[in-house]
PDB file of C-alpha atoms in Angstrom:
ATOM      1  CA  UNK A 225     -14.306 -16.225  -4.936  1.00 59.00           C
ATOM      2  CA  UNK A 226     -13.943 -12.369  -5.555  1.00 67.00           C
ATOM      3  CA  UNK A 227     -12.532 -11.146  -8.709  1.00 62.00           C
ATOM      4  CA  UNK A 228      -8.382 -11.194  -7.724  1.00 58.00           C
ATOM      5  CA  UNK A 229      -6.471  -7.880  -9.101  1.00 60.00           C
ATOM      6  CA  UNK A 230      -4.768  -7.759 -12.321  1.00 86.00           C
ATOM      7  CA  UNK A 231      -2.480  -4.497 -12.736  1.00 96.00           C
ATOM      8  CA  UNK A 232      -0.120  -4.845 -15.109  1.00 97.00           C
ATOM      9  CA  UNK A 233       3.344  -6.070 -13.713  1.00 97.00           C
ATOM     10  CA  UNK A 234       4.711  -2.909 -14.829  1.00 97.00           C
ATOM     11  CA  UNK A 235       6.101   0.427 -12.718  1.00 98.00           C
ATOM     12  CA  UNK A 236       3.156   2.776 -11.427  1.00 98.00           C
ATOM     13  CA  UNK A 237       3.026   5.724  -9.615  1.00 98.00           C
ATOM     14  CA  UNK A 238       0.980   7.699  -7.525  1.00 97.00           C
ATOM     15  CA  UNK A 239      -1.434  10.587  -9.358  1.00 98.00           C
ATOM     16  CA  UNK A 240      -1.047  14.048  -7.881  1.00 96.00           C
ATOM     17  CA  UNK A 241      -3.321  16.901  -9.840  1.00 96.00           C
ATOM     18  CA  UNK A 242      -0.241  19.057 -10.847  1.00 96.00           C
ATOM     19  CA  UNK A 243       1.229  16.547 -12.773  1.00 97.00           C
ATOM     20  CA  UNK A 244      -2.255  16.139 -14.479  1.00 97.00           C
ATOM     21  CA  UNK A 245      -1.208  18.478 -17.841  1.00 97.00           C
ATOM     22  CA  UNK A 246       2.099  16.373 -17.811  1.00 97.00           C
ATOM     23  CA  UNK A 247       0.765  13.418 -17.935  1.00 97.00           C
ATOM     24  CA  UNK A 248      -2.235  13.897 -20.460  1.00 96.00           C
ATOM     25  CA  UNK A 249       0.546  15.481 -23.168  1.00 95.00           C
ATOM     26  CA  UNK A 250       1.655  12.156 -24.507  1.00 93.00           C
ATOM     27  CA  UNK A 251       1.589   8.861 -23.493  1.00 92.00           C
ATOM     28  CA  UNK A 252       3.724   7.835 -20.540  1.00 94.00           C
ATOM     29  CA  UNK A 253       5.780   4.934 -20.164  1.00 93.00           C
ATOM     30  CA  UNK A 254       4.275   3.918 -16.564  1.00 97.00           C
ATOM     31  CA  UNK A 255       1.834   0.514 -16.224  1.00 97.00           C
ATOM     32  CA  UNK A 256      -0.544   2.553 -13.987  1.00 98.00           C
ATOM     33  CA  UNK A 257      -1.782   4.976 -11.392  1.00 98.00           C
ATOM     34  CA  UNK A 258      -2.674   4.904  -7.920  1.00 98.00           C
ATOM     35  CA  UNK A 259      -4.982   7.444  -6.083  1.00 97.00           C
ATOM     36  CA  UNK A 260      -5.795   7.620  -2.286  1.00 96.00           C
ATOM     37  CA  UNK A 261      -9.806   6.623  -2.345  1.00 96.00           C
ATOM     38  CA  UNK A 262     -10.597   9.367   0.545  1.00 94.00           C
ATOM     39  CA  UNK A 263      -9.557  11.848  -2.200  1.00 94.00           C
ATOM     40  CA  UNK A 264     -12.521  11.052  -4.565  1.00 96.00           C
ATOM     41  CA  UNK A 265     -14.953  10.650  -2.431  1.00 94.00           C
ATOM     42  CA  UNK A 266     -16.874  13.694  -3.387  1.00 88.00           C
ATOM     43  CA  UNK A 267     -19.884  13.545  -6.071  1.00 83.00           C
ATOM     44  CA  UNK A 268     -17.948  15.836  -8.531  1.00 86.00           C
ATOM     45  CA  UNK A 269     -15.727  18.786  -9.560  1.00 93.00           C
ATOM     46  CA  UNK A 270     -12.051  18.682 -10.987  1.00 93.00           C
ATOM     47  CA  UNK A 271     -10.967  15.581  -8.762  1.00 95.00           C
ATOM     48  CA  UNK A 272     -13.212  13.405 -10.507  1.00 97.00           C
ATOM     49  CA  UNK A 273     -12.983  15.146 -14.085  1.00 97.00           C
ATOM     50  CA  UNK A 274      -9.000  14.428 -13.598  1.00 97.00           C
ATOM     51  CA  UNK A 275      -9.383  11.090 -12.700  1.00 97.00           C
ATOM     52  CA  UNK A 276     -12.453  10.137 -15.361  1.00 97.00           C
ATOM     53  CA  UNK A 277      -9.366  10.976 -18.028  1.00 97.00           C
ATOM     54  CA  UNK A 278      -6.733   8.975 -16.516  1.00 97.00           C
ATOM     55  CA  UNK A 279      -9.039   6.460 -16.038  1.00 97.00           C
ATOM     56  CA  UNK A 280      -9.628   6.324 -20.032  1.00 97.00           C
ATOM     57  CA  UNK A 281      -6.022   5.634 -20.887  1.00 96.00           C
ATOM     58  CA  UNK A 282      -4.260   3.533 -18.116  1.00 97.00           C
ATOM     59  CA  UNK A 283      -4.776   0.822 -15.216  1.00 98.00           C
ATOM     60  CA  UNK A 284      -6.114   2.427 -12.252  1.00 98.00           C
ATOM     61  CA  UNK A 285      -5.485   1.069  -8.008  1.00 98.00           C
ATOM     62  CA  UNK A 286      -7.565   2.572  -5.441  1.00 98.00           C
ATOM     63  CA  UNK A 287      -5.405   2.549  -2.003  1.00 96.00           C
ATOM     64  CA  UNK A 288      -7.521   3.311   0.700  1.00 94.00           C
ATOM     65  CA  UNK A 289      -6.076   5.006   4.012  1.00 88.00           C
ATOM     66  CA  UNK A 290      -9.052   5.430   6.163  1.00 88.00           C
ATOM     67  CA  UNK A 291     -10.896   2.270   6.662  1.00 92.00           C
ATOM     68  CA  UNK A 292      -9.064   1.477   9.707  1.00 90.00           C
ATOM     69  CA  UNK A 293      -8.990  -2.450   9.034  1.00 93.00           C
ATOM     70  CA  UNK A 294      -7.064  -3.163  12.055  1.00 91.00           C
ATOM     71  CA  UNK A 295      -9.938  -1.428  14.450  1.00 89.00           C
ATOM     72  CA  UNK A 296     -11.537  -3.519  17.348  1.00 88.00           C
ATOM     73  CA  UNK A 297     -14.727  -1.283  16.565  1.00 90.00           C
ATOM     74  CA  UNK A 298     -16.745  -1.568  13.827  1.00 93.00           C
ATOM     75  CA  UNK A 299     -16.349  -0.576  10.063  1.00 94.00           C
ATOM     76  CA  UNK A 300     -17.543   2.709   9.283  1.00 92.00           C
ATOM     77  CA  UNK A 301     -20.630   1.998   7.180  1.00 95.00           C
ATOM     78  CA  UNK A 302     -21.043   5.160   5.845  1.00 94.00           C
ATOM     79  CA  UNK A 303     -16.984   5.216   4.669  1.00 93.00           C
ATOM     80  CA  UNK A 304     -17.402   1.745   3.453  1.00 96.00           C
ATOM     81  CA  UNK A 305     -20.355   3.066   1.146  1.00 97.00           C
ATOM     82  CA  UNK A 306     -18.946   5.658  -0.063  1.00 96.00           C
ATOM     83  CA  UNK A 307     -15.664   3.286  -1.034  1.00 97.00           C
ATOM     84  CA  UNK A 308     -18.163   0.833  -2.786  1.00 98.00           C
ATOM     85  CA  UNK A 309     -19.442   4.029  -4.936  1.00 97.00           C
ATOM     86  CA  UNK A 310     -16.263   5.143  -6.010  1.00 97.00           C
ATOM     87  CA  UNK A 311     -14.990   1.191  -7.128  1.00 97.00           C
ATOM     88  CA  UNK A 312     -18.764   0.379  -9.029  1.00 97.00           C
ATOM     89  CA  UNK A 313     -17.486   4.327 -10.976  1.00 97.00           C
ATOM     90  CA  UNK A 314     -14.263   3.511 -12.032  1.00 97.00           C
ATOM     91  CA  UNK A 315     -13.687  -0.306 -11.784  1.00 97.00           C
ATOM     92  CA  UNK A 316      -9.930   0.327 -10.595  1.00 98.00           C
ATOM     93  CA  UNK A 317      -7.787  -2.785 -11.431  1.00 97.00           C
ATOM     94  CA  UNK A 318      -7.188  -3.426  -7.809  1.00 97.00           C
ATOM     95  CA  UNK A 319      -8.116  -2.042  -3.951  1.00 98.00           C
ATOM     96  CA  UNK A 320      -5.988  -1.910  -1.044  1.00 97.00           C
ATOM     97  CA  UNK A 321      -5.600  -1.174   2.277  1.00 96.00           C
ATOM     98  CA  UNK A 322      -3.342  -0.931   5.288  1.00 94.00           C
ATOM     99  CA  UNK A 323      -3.273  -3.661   8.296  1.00 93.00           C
ATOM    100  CA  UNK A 324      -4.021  -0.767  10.336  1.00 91.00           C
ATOM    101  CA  UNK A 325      -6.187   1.399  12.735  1.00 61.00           C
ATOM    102  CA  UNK A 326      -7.183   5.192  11.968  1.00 66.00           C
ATOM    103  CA  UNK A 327     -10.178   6.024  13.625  1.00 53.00           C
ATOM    104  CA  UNK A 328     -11.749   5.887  17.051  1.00 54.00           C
ATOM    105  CA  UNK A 329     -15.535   6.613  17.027  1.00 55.00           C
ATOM    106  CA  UNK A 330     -16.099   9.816  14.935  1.00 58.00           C
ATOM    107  CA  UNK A 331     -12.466  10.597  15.226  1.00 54.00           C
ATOM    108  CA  UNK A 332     -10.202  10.116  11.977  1.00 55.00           C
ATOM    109  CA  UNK A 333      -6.792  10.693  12.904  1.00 47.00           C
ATOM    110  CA  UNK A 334      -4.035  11.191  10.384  1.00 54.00           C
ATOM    111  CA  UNK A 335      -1.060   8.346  11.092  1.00 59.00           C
ATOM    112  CA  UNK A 336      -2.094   4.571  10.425  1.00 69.00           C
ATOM    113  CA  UNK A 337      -1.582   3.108  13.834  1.00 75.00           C
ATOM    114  CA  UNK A 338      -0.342  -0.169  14.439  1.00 83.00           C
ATOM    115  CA  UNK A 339      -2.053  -3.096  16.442  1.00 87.00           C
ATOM    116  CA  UNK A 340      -1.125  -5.636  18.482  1.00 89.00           C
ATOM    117  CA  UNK A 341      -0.939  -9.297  16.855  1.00 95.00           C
ATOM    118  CA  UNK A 342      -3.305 -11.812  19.033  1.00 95.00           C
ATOM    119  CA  UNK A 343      -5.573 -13.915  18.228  1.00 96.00           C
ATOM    120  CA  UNK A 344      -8.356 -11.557  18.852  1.00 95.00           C
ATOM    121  CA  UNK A 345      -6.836  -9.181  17.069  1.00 95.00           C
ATOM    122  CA  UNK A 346      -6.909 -11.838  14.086  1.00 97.00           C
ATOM    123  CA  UNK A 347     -10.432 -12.831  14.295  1.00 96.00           C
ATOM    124  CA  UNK A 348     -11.130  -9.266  13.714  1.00 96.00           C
ATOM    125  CA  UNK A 349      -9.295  -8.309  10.966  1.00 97.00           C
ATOM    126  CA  UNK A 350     -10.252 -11.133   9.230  1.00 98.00           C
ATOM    127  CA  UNK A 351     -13.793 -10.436  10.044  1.00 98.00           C
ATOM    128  CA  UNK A 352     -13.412  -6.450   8.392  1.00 97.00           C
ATOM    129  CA  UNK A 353     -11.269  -7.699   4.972  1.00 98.00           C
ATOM    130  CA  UNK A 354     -14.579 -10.454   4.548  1.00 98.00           C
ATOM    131  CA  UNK A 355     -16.641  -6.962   5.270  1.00 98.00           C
ATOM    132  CA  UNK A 356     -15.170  -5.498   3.013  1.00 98.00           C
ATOM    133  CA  UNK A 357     -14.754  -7.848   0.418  1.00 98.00           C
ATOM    134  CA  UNK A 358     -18.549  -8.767   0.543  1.00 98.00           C
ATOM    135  CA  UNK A 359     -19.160  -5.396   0.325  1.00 97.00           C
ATOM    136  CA  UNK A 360     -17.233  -4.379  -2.658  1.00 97.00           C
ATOM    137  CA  UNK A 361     -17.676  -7.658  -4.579  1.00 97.00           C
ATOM    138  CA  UNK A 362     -13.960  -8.012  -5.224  1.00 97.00           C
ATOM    139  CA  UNK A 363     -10.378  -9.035  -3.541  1.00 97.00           C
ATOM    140  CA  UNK A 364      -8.521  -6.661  -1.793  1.00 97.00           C
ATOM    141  CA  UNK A 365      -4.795  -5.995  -0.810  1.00 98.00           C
ATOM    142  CA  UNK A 366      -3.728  -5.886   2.795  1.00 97.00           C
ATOM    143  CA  UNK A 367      -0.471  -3.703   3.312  1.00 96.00           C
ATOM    144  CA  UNK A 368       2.148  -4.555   5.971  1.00 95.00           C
ATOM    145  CA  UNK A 369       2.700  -1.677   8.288  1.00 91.00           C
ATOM    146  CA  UNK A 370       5.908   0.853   8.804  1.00 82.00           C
ATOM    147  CA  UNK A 371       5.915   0.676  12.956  1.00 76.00           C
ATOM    148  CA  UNK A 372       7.789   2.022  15.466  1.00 71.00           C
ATOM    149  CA  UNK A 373       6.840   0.243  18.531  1.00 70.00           C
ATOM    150  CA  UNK A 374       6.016  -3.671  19.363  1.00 71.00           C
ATOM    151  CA  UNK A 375       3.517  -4.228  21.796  1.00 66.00           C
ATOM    152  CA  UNK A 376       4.540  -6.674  24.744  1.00 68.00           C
ATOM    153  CA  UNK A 377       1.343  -8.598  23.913  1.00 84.00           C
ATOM    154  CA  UNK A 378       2.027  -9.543  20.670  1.00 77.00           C
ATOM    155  CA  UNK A 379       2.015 -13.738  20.311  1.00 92.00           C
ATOM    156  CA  UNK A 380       2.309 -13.551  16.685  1.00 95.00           C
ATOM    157  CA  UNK A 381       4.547 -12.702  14.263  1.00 94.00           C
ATOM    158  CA  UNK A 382       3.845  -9.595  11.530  1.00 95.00           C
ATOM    159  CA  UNK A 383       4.104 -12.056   9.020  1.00 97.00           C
ATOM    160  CA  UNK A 384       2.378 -14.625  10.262  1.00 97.00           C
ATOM    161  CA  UNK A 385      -0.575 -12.899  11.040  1.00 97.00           C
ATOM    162  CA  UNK A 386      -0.985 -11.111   7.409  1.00 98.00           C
ATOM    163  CA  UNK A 387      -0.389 -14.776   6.102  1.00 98.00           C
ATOM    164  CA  UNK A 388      -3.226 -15.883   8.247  1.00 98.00           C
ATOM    165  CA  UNK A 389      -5.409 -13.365   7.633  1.00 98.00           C
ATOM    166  CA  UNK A 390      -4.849 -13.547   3.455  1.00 98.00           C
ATOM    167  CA  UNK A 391      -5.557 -17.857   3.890  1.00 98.00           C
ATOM    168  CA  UNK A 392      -9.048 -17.027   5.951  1.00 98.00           C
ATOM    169  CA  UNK A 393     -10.213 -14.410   3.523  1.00 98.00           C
ATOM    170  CA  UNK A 394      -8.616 -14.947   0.214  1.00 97.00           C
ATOM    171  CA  UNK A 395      -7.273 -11.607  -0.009  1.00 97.00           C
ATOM    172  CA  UNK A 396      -3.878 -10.684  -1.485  1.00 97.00           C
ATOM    173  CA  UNK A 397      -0.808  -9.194  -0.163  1.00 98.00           C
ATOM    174  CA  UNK A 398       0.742  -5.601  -0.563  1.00 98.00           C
ATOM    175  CA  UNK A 399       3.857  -5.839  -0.222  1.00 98.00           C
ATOM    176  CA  UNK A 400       5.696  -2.570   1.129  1.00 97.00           C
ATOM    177  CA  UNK A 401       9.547  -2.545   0.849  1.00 97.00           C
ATOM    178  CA  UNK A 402      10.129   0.730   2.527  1.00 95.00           C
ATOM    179  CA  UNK A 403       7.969  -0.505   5.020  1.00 94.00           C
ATOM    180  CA  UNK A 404       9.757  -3.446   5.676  1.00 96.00           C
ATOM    181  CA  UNK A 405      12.993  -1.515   5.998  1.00 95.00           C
ATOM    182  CA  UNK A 406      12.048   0.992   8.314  1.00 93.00           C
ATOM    183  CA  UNK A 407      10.283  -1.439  10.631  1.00 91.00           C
ATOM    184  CA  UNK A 408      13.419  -3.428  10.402  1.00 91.00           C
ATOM    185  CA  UNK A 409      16.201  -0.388  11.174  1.00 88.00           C
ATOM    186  CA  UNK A 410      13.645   0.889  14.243  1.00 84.00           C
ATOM    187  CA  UNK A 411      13.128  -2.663  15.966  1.00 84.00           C
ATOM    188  CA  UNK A 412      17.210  -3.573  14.952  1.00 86.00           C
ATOM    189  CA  UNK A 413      16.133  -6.933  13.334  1.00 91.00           C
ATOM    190  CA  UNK A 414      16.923  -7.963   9.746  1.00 95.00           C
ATOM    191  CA  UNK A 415      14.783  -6.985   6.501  1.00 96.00           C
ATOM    192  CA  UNK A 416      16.057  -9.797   4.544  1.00 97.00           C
ATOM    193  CA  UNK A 417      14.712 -12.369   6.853  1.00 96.00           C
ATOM    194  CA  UNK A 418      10.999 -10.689   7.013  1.00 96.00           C
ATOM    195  CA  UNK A 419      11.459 -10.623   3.093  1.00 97.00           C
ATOM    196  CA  UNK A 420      12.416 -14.475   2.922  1.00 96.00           C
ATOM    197  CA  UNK A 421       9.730 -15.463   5.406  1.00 97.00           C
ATOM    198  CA  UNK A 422       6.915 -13.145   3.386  1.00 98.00           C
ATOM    199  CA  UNK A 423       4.329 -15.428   1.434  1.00 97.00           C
ATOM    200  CA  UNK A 424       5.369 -14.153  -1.768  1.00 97.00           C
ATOM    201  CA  UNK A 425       2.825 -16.070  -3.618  1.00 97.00           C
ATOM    202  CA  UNK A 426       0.245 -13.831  -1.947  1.00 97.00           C
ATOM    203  CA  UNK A 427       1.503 -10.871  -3.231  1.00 98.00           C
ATOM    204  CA  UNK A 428      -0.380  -8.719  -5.926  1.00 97.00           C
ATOM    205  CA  UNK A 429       1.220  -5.585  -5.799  1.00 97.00           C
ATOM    206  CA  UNK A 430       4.427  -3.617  -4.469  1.00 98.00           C
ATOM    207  CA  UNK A 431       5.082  -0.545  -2.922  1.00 98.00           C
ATOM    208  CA  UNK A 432       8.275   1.554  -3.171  1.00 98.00           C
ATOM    209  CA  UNK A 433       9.064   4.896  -1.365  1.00 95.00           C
ATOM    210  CA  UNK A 434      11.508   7.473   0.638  1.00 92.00           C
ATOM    211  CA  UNK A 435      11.870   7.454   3.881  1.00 84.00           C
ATOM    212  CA  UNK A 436      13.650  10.568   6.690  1.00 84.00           C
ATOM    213  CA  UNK A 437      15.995   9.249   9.654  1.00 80.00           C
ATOM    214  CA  UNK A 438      15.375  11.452  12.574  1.00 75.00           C
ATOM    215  CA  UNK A 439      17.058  10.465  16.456  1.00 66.00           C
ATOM    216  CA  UNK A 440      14.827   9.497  18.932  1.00 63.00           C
ATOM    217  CA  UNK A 441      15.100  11.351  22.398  1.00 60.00           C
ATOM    218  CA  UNK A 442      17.724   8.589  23.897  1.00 61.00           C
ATOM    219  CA  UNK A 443      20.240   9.636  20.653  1.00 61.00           C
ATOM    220  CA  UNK A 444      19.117   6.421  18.723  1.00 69.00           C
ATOM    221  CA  UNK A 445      18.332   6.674  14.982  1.00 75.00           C
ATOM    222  CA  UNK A 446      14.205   6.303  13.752  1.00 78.00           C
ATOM    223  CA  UNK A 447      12.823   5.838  10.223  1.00 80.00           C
ATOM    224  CA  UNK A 448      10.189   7.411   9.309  1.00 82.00           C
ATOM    225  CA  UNK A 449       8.117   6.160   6.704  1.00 81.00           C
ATOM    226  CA  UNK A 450       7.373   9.774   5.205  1.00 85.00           C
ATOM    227  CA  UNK A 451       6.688   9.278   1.345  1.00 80.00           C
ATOM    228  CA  UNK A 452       8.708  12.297   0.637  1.00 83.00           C
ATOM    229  CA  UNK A 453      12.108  11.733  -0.817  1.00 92.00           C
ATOM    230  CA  UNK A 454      13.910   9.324  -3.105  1.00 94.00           C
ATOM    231  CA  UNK A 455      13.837   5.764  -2.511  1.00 96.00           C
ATOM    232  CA  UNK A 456      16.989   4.724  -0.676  1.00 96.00           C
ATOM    233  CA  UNK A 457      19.931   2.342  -2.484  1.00 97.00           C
ATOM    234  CA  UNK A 458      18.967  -0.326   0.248  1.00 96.00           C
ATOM    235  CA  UNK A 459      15.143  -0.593  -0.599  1.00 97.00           C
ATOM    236  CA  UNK A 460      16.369  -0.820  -4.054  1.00 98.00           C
ATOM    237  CA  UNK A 461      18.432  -3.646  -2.827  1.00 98.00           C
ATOM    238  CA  UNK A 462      15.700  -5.515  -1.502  1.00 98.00           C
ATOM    239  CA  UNK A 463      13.039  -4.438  -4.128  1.00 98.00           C
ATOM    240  CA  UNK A 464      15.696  -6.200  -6.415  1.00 98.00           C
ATOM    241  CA  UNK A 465      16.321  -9.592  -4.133  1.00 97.00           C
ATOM    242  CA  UNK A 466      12.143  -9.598  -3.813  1.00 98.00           C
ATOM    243  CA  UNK A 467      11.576  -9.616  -7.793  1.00 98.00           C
ATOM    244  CA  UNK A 468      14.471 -12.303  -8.521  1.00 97.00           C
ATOM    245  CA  UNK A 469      12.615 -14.548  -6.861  1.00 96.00           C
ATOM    246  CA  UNK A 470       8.723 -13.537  -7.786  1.00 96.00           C
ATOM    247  CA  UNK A 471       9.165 -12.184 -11.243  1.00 96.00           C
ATOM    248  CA  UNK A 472       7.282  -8.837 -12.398  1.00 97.00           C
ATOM    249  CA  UNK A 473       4.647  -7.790 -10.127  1.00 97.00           C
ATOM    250  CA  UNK A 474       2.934  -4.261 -10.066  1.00 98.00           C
ATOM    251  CA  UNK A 475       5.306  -2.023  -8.348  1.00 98.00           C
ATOM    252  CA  UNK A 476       4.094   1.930  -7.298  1.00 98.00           C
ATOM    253  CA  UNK A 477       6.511   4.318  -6.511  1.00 98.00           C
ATOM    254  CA  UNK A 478       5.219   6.156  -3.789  1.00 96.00           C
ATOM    255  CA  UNK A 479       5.399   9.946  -3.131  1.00 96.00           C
ATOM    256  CA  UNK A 480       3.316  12.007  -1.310  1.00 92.00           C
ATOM    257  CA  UNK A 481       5.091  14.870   0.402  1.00 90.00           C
ATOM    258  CA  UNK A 482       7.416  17.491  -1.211  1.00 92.00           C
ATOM    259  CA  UNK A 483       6.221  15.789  -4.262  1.00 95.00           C
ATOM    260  CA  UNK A 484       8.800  16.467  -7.072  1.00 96.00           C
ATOM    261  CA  UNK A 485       8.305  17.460 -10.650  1.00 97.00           C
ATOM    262  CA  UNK A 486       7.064  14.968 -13.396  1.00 97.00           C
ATOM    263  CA  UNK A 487       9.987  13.916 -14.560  1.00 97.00           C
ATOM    264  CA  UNK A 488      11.816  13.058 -11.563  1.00 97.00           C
ATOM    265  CA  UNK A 489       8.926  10.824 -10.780  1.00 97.00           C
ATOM    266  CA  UNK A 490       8.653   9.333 -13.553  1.00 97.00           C
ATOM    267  CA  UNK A 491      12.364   8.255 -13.183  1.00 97.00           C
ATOM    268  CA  UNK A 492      11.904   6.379 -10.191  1.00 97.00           C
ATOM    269  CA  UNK A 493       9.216   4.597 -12.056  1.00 98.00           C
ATOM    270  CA  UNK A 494      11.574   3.668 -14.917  1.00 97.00           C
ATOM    271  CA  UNK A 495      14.281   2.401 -12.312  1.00 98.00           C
ATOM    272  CA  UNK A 496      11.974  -0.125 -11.244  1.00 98.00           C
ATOM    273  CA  UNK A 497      10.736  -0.797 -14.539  1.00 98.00           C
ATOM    274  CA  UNK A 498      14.097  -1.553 -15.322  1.00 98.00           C
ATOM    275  CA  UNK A 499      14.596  -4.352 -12.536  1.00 98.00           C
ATOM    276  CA  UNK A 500      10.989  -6.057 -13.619  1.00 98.00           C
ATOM    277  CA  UNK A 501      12.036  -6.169 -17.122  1.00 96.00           C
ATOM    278  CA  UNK A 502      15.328  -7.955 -16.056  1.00 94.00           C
ATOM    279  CA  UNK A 503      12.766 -10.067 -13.780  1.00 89.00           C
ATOM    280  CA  UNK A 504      12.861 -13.913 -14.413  1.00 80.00           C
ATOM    281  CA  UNK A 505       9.403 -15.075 -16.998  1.00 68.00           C
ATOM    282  CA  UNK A 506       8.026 -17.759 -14.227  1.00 50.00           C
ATOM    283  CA  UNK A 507       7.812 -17.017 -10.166  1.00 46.00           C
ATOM    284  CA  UNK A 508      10.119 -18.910  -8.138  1.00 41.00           C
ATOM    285  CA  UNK A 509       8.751 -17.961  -5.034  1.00 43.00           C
TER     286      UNK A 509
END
């Protein structure tokens, strides 16, 4: 069994350099921070000199974004290395990735790309978390993709395939509200019923974040999942319905483009802390 993650169930958020001075001032009233692993990859230099300090005073999660889990080619070896280097420096609380694809060959393109859900398909994402859980000597977090296209091929459902994949390897769950909702809104199905059908149990950490509505060429509305805004009332909603019935869990409020001033961050993160501290004691999941 690998080591399972163990963030505080307490509001994170994601660490972006200019809010570095902020954030070093005085202590913050935030559980922990998340960084992108691709973004400390290098040997040295202010990234890692940022990161060593934050490291020193709160819970650390290492989301990865480039592993490209949901591949029919191999793992990058090289990437995988280089992942295993930074988690032996700075023994994050928890690692995570997305149940997606990224790369093809030497190619490392810049959306997560979503995969069809077969049994093949399966097999080999199961075989890539066990990579990369050998690998790294401890249990990672598979997130559940924003999409905006099903393939006809599919036989299995979203959630039945992460719930598959987290029984054959033991790894948890990262659960992505905003995720959930814009897949939902795009494919005109309901978020409440992926929600209520989600192994909750599995779940070791939460994601929150904004999302833009564009209009697709035929006049129809599209989410997209762009990390750049406020979360919306109805994620709320649904971040609230998911913690009545799990209790606290790590939550991150994610926010990545057009990123906003300390303090308006930091707000988000104390609305959520507010709905886990009014979060039932035991799970009933």
């Amino acid at each position: 069994m690998f080591r399972a993650a163990d963030l505080p169930a307490r509001a994170g958020v994601g660490f972006k350099p200019a809010h570095f001075r902020d954030i070093l001032d005085a202590p913050q009233p935030v559980g922990f921070f998340e960084v992108h692993a691709e973004n400390f990859m290098g040997a040295g230099g202010p990234p890692h000199a940022q990161l060593g300090a934050l490291r020193e005073r709160y819970a650390l999660s290492v989301h990865g974004v480039g592993l490209s889990i949901g591949s029919m080619r191999s793992l990058d070896q090289d990437h995988l290395a280089r992942l295993k280097t930074l988690c032996d420096r700075y023994a994050p609380e928890s690692f995570s990735e997305h149940l997606a694809w990224s790369s093809h060959g030497d190619i490392y393109l810049n959306d997560l790309l979503p995969l069809p859900y077969r049994r093949d398909t399966l097999a080999r994402v199961v075989e890539h978390v066990d990579e990369v859980q050998t690998a790294l000597g401890r249990q990672m977090l598979l997130e559940n993709p924003s999409t905006y296209l099903r393939f006809s091929e599919s036989t299995i459902a979203e959630v039945d395939f992460l719930t598959e994949v987290s029984k054959r390897t033991g790894c948890g769950l990262l659960l992505d509200i905003n995720n959930v909702f814009v897949s939902a809104k795009n494919h005109d199905t309901q978020p409440l019923s992926y929600l209520d059908s989600f192994p909750l149990d599995r779940v070791k950490e939460v994601h929150l974040g904004g999302h833009d509505e564009e209009t697709e060429d035929i006049g129809a509305p599209l989410l997209i999942d762009t990390h750049g805004s406020p979360i919306s009332e109805a994620v709320w909603t649904l971040y609230a319905h998911v913690i009545a019935r799990t209790g606290a869990i790590p939550t991150l409020i994610e926010w990545d483009n057009d990123v906003p001033d300390w303090p308006t961050l930091r707000a988000e993160a104390n609305a959520a802390q507010a709905i886990l501290s009014d979060a039932p004691r035991a799970s009933a999941a």
